[in-house]
């Protein structure tokens, strides 16, 4: 009965539309993301929109050791691929431009970086992480052409659908900017992902759940959500250390309940890429659950089963 109610694109057994199943189905094999650090910056750090970055941000929290901006993109990819190759010889790779804003800079230099990544034999596509306010038309034209010849996803840091929250975290753009960016990408046939943080300061549980309803109205393909992490080297982390009593920190059980309810409100055909993030222990202040992403995914799946709910159970819109 549950399978009838779920309207997932490829009929798998899970209670949410999981990224691993999507990737295996799309590529007919195993695909692994390999991060690259292209040495770019972001407008919220270089003074174009602000200095010091979004309050929650420290890019060092997701930088593997081979990912150094002074190493060429192709070399970073080779080193990253070498970590998997011996055990998984048939795996293909997507170059993941993750750190900072990967569409911010001189357009021809950006295109050279993407093409350098794509010239790596094992790399079959790109995932490009960016902000919604950094997508000039000339780059969108390139992405439109690129996505006809290679796999491409543009992943937007949206973080919140609330303008008040975006202001509080010094994001430097509003939610309307996100709506426009998604429409520009999707109208050009470019696969589009969104990234949201649950637990940003000042947001109530209800507001966090509301993000699921609001973001599901956008024609995005992928969604990543994770808990707010207080990390060293961020504005929020510094204030958290001084005044911890000002901030809410999720208990693990509380966060799983929130994510499960969130999922029930997400449009069924959005592919859910992850529910948690884990900064390196030496950088993480809180919450310290010591859980890998797959362990969190299992706990979420178990709770979905216990409650007999599934992705989109309470989504009231159409399957855009
Ligand atoms: S989260 Fe992204 S946009 Fe914000 S400061 Fe960090 S790199 Fe820049």
Coordinates of C-alpha atoms and ligand atoms in Angstrom, one line a residue:
X1 CA 0.0 0.0 0.0
X2 CA 2.8 2.3 0.9
X3 CA 4.5 1.9 -2.5
X4 CA 1.2 2.9 -4.3
X5 CA 1.2 6.1 -2.3
X6 CA 4.8 6.9 -2.9
X7 CA 5.2 8.3 -6.4
X8 CA 8.9 7.8 -6.8
X9 CA 10.5 8.0 -10.2
X10 CA 12.2 4.6 -10.2
X11 CA 10.1 2.5 -7.9
X12 CA 12.6 1.7 -5.2
X13 CA 11.8 0.4 -1.8
X14 CA 12.9 3.2 0.5
X15 CA 10.5 5.6 2.2
X16 CA 12.3 8.6 0.7
X17 CA 13.8 9.3 -2.7
X18 CA 17.4 8.6 -2.0
X19 CA 20.4 9.9 -3.8
X20 CA 22.3 6.6 -4.0
X21 CA 19.4 4.8 -5.8
X22 CA 19.0 7.8 -8.1
X23 CA 22.7 7.8 -9.1
X24 CA 22.9 4.0 -9.6
X25 CA 19.7 4.2 -11.8
X26 CA 20.9 7.2 -13.7
X27 CA 24.4 6.0 -14.4
X28 CA 23.8 2.2 -14.4
X29 CA 26.7 1.8 -12.1
X30 CA 28.6 3.2 -9.2
X31 CA 29.4 6.9 -9.2
X32 CA 31.4 8.7 -6.5
X33 CA 31.8 12.4 -6.0
X34 CA 35.4 13.7 -5.6
X35 CA 35.8 17.2 -4.2
X36 CA 38.0 19.8 -5.7
X37 CA 39.0 23.2 -4.3
X38 CA 39.5 25.5 -7.3
X39 CA 41.0 28.3 -5.2
X40 CA 38.0 30.6 -5.6
X41 CA 36.5 33.0 -3.0
X42 CA 33.0 34.2 -2.5
X43 CA 31.3 37.6 -2.6
X44 CA 30.5 37.4 1.0
X45 CA 34.2 37.3 1.9
X46 CA 35.9 39.5 -0.6
X47 CA 33.8 42.6 0.2
X48 CA 31.5 42.5 -2.9
X49 CA 28.6 41.5 -0.6
X50 CA 30.4 41.5 2.7
X51 CA 33.4 40.5 4.7
X52 CA 33.8 37.6 7.1
X53 CA 31.3 35.3 5.3
X54 CA 28.0 33.9 6.4
X55 CA 28.0 33.5 10.2
X56 CA 27.9 29.7 10.1
X57 CA 30.6 29.2 7.5
X58 CA 34.1 27.8 7.7
X59 CA 35.0 26.2 4.4
X60 CA 37.8 24.1 6.0
X61 CA 35.1 21.9 7.6
X62 CA 34.6 20.0 4.3
X63 CA 38.0 20.0 2.7
X64 CA 39.7 16.6 2.2
X65 CA 43.5 16.7 2.5
X66 CA 44.1 16.3 -1.2
X67 CA 41.9 19.3 -1.8
X68 CA 44.4 22.2 -1.8
X69 CA 43.9 25.2 -3.9
X70 CA 47.6 25.4 -4.9
X71 CA 47.3 21.9 -6.5
X72 CA 45.9 21.8 -10.0
X73 CA 42.3 20.6 -10.3
X74 CA 43.3 17.6 -12.4
X75 CA 45.9 16.5 -9.8
X76 CA 43.4 17.0 -6.9
X77 CA 41.0 14.7 -8.8
X78 CA 43.7 12.1 -9.5
X79 CA 44.6 12.0 -5.8
X80 CA 41.0 11.8 -4.8
X81 CA 40.2 9.1 -7.3
X82 CA 43.3 7.1 -6.2
X83 CA 41.7 6.7 -2.8
X84 CA 38.8 4.7 -4.3
X85 CA 40.2 3.2 -7.4
X86 CA 42.0 0.1 -5.9
X87 CA 38.9 -1.2 -4.1
X88 CA 36.3 0.0 -6.7
X89 CA 37.9 -0.2 -10.2
X90 CA 34.6 0.2 -12.1
X91 CA 33.5 3.4 -10.3
X92 CA 33.1 6.6 -12.3
X93 CA 33.5 10.0 -10.8
X94 CA 31.8 13.4 -10.6
X95 CA 34.1 16.4 -9.9
X96 CA 32.5 18.3 -7.1
X97 CA 33.4 21.9 -7.0
X98 CA 32.5 22.4 -3.4
X99 CA 34.5 25.0 -1.5
X100 CA 33.4 28.6 -1.6
X101 CA 31.5 30.0 -4.6
X102 CA 32.4 28.1 -7.8
X103 CA 30.7 30.4 -10.3
X104 CA 32.3 33.5 -8.9
X105 CA 35.3 34.8 -10.9
X106 CA 36.4 35.4 -14.5
X107 CA 34.1 33.4 -16.7
X108 CA 36.8 32.1 -19.1
X109 CA 38.9 31.0 -16.1
X110 CA 36.0 29.3 -14.5
X111 CA 35.2 27.4 -17.8
X112 CA 38.9 26.4 -18.0
X113 CA 38.7 24.9 -14.5
X114 CA 35.5 22.9 -15.3
X115 CA 37.0 21.7 -18.6
X116 CA 40.2 20.7 -16.9
X117 CA 38.1 18.6 -14.5
X118 CA 36.2 17.0 -17.3
X119 CA 39.4 16.1 -19.2
X120 CA 40.2 13.7 -16.4
X121 CA 39.4 10.3 -18.0
X122 CA 37.5 8.8 -15.0
X123 CA 35.4 12.0 -14.6
X124 CA 32.0 11.8 -16.2
X125 CA 30.4 15.0 -15.0
X126 CA 30.4 18.0 -12.6
X127 CA 28.6 19.2 -9.6
X128 CA 29.1 22.9 -9.1
X129 CA 28.3 24.4 -5.7
X130 CA 27.4 28.1 -5.7
X131 CA 25.2 30.9 -4.4
X132 CA 22.0 31.9 -6.1
X133 CA 23.3 35.5 -6.8
X134 CA 26.4 34.3 -8.7
X135 CA 24.9 32.9 -12.0
X136 CA 25.6 35.4 -14.8
X137 CA 23.9 34.7 -18.1
X138 CA 27.1 34.0 -20.0
X139 CA 27.9 31.2 -17.5
X140 CA 24.3 29.9 -17.7
X141 CA 24.7 29.7 -21.5
X142 CA 27.9 27.6 -21.0
X143 CA 26.1 25.4 -18.4
X144 CA 23.2 24.9 -20.8
X145 CA 25.5 23.7 -23.5
X146 CA 27.6 21.6 -21.1
X147 CA 24.6 19.8 -19.7
X148 CA 23.7 18.5 -23.2
X149 CA 27.1 16.8 -23.5
X150 CA 28.0 15.9 -19.8
X151 CA 26.3 15.3 -16.5
X152 CA 26.0 18.6 -14.6
X153 CA 24.2 19.6 -11.5
X154 CA 24.4 23.2 -10.1
X155 CA 24.0 23.1 -6.3
X156 CA 22.7 26.2 -4.7
X157 CA 23.3 27.2 -1.1
X158 CA 19.9 28.4 -0.1
X159 CA 20.2 27.8 3.6
X160 CA 16.8 29.2 4.5
X161 CA 13.6 30.3 2.8
X162 CA 13.2 33.1 5.4
X163 CA 14.5 36.5 4.5
X164 CA 14.8 37.4 8.2
X165 CA 17.1 34.4 8.8
X166 CA 19.1 35.2 5.7
X167 CA 19.6 38.7 7.0
X168 CA 20.6 37.3 10.5
X169 CA 23.2 35.0 9.0
X170 CA 24.6 37.8 6.8
X171 CA 23.9 35.8 3.7
X172 CA 23.8 38.8 1.3
X173 CA 20.8 37.7 -0.8
X174 CA 17.1 37.1 -0.2
X175 CA 14.9 34.2 -1.0
X176 CA 13.5 35.9 -4.2
X177 CA 17.1 35.6 -5.5
X178 CA 16.9 31.9 -5.0
X179 CA 13.6 31.6 -6.8
X180 CA 15.0 33.5 -9.8
X181 CA 18.2 31.4 -9.8
X182 CA 16.3 28.1 -9.8
X183 CA 14.0 29.3 -12.5
X184 CA 16.9 30.4 -14.7
X185 CA 18.7 27.0 -14.2
X186 CA 15.7 24.8 -14.7
X187 CA 14.4 26.7 -17.7
X188 CA 17.7 26.0 -19.4
X189 CA 17.4 22.2 -18.6
X190 CA 20.2 22.3 -16.0
X191 CA 19.8 19.8 -13.1
X192 CA 19.5 21.9 -9.9
X193 CA 20.2 21.0 -6.3
X194 CA 19.4 23.0 -3.1
X195 CA 21.1 23.0 0.2
X196 CA 19.3 24.0 3.5
X197 CA 20.5 24.2 7.1
X198 CA 18.0 23.3 9.8
X199 CA 18.5 25.1 13.1
X200 CA 19.7 28.5 12.0
X201 CA 19.5 31.0 14.9
X202 CA 16.0 32.4 15.5
X203 CA 14.1 29.8 13.5
X204 CA 11.3 27.9 15.3
X205 CA 10.6 24.2 14.6
X206 CA 7.6 25.3 12.6
X207 CA 9.6 27.7 10.5
X208 CA 12.1 24.9 9.8
X209 CA 9.3 22.6 8.7
X210 CA 7.9 25.4 6.6
X211 CA 11.1 25.4 4.5
X212 CA 10.0 21.9 3.2
X213 CA 6.7 23.3 1.9
X214 CA 8.2 26.4 0.4
X215 CA 11.2 24.8 -1.2
X216 CA 9.1 21.9 -2.6
X217 CA 7.3 24.6 -4.7
X218 CA 10.6 25.2 -6.6
X219 CA 11.3 22.9 -9.5
X220 CA 14.6 21.6 -7.9
X221 CA 15.8 18.1 -8.5
X222 CA 17.9 17.5 -5.4
X223 CA 17.8 18.6 -1.8
X224 CA 20.5 18.3 0.9
X225 CA 19.6 19.3 4.5
X226 CA 21.7 19.2 7.5
X227 CA 21.8 20.4 11.1
X228 CA 23.4 23.6 12.0
X229 CA 26.9 22.9 13.3
X230 CA 28.7 25.4 15.4
X231 CA 32.3 25.2 14.1
X232 CA 35.5 26.9 15.0
X233 CA 36.6 29.6 12.7
X234 CA 33.1 30.9 12.0
X235 CA 31.4 34.0 13.4
X236 CA 28.6 31.9 14.9
X237 CA 31.2 29.4 16.4
X238 CA 33.1 32.3 18.1
X239 CA 29.9 33.7 19.7
X240 CA 28.7 30.2 20.7
X241 CA 32.0 29.7 22.6
X242 CA 31.5 33.0 24.4
X243 CA 27.7 32.8 25.0
X244 CA 26.5 29.1 24.6
X245 CA 23.3 29.9 26.6
X246 CA 22.1 32.1 23.7
X247 CA 22.0 29.1 21.2
X248 CA 19.9 26.0 20.7
X249 CA 21.8 22.8 20.0
X250 CA 19.8 19.8 18.7
X251 CA 19.7 16.6 20.6
X252 CA 20.0 13.7 18.2
X253 CA 16.5 12.3 18.8
X254 CA 15.0 15.7 18.4
X255 CA 16.8 16.3 15.1
X256 CA 15.6 12.9 13.7
X257 CA 12.0 13.7 14.6
X258 CA 12.4 17.0 12.9
X259 CA 13.9 15.5 9.7
X260 CA 11.3 12.8 9.5
X261 CA 8.5 15.4 9.7
X262 CA 10.3 17.5 7.2
X263 CA 10.6 14.6 4.7
X264 CA 6.8 14.0 4.9
X265 CA 6.3 17.5 3.6
X266 CA 8.9 17.4 0.7
X267 CA 7.6 16.9 -2.8
X268 CA 7.9 13.2 -3.6
X269 CA 10.1 13.4 -6.7
X270 CA 12.8 15.6 -5.2
X271 CA 15.9 13.4 -4.6
X272 CA 17.0 13.6 -1.0
X273 CA 20.8 13.7 -0.9
X274 CA 21.6 13.9 2.8
X275 CA 20.1 14.7 6.2
X276 CA 23.2 15.5 8.2
X277 CA 26.7 16.8 8.0
X278 CA 29.7 16.0 10.2
X279 CA 32.5 18.6 10.4
X280 CA 36.0 17.2 11.5
X281 CA 36.0 16.6 15.2
X282 CA 38.8 19.1 15.8
X283 CA 36.7 21.9 14.3
X284 CA 33.3 21.0 15.7
X285 CA 31.9 22.7 18.8
X286 CA 28.4 21.3 18.7
X287 CA 26.4 19.1 18.3
X288 CA 28.8 16.2 18.4
X289 CA 26.8 13.1 17.5
X290 CA 29.8 11.2 16.0
X291 CA 27.6 9.9 13.3
X292 CA 28.4 9.2 9.6
X293 CA 25.9 10.4 7.1
X294 CA 24.9 6.8 6.2
X295 CA 24.3 6.1 9.9
X296 CA 22.0 9.1 10.1
X297 CA 20.2 8.0 7.0
X298 CA 19.5 4.6 8.6
X299 CA 18.1 6.1 11.7
X300 CA 15.9 8.4 9.6
X301 CA 14.7 5.4 7.5
X302 CA 13.9 3.4 10.7
X303 CA 11.9 6.2 12.2
X304 CA 10.0 6.7 8.9
X305 CA 9.1 3.0 9.1
X306 CA 8.1 3.1 12.8
X307 CA 5.7 6.0 12.1
X308 CA 4.6 4.5 8.7
X309 CA 5.2 7.8 6.9
X310 CA 7.2 8.6 3.7
X311 CA 8.5 11.5 1.6
X312 CA 5.7 13.6 0.4
X313 CA 2.9 12.0 2.6
X314 CA 1.8 15.5 3.5
X315 CA 2.9 17.4 0.4
X316 CA -0.2 19.0 -1.0
X317 CA 1.1 20.4 -4.3
X318 CA 1.7 18.7 -7.6
X319 CA 4.7 16.6 -8.6
X320 CA 6.4 19.6 -10.4
Ligands
LIG1 S1 28.6 29.7 3.0 FE1 29.3 30.1 0.9 S2 28.6 32.2 0.5 FE2 28.6 32.0 2.7 S3 30.7 32.7 3.3 FE3 30.8 30.5 3.1 S4 31.5 30.2 1.0 FE4 30.7 32.3 1.1

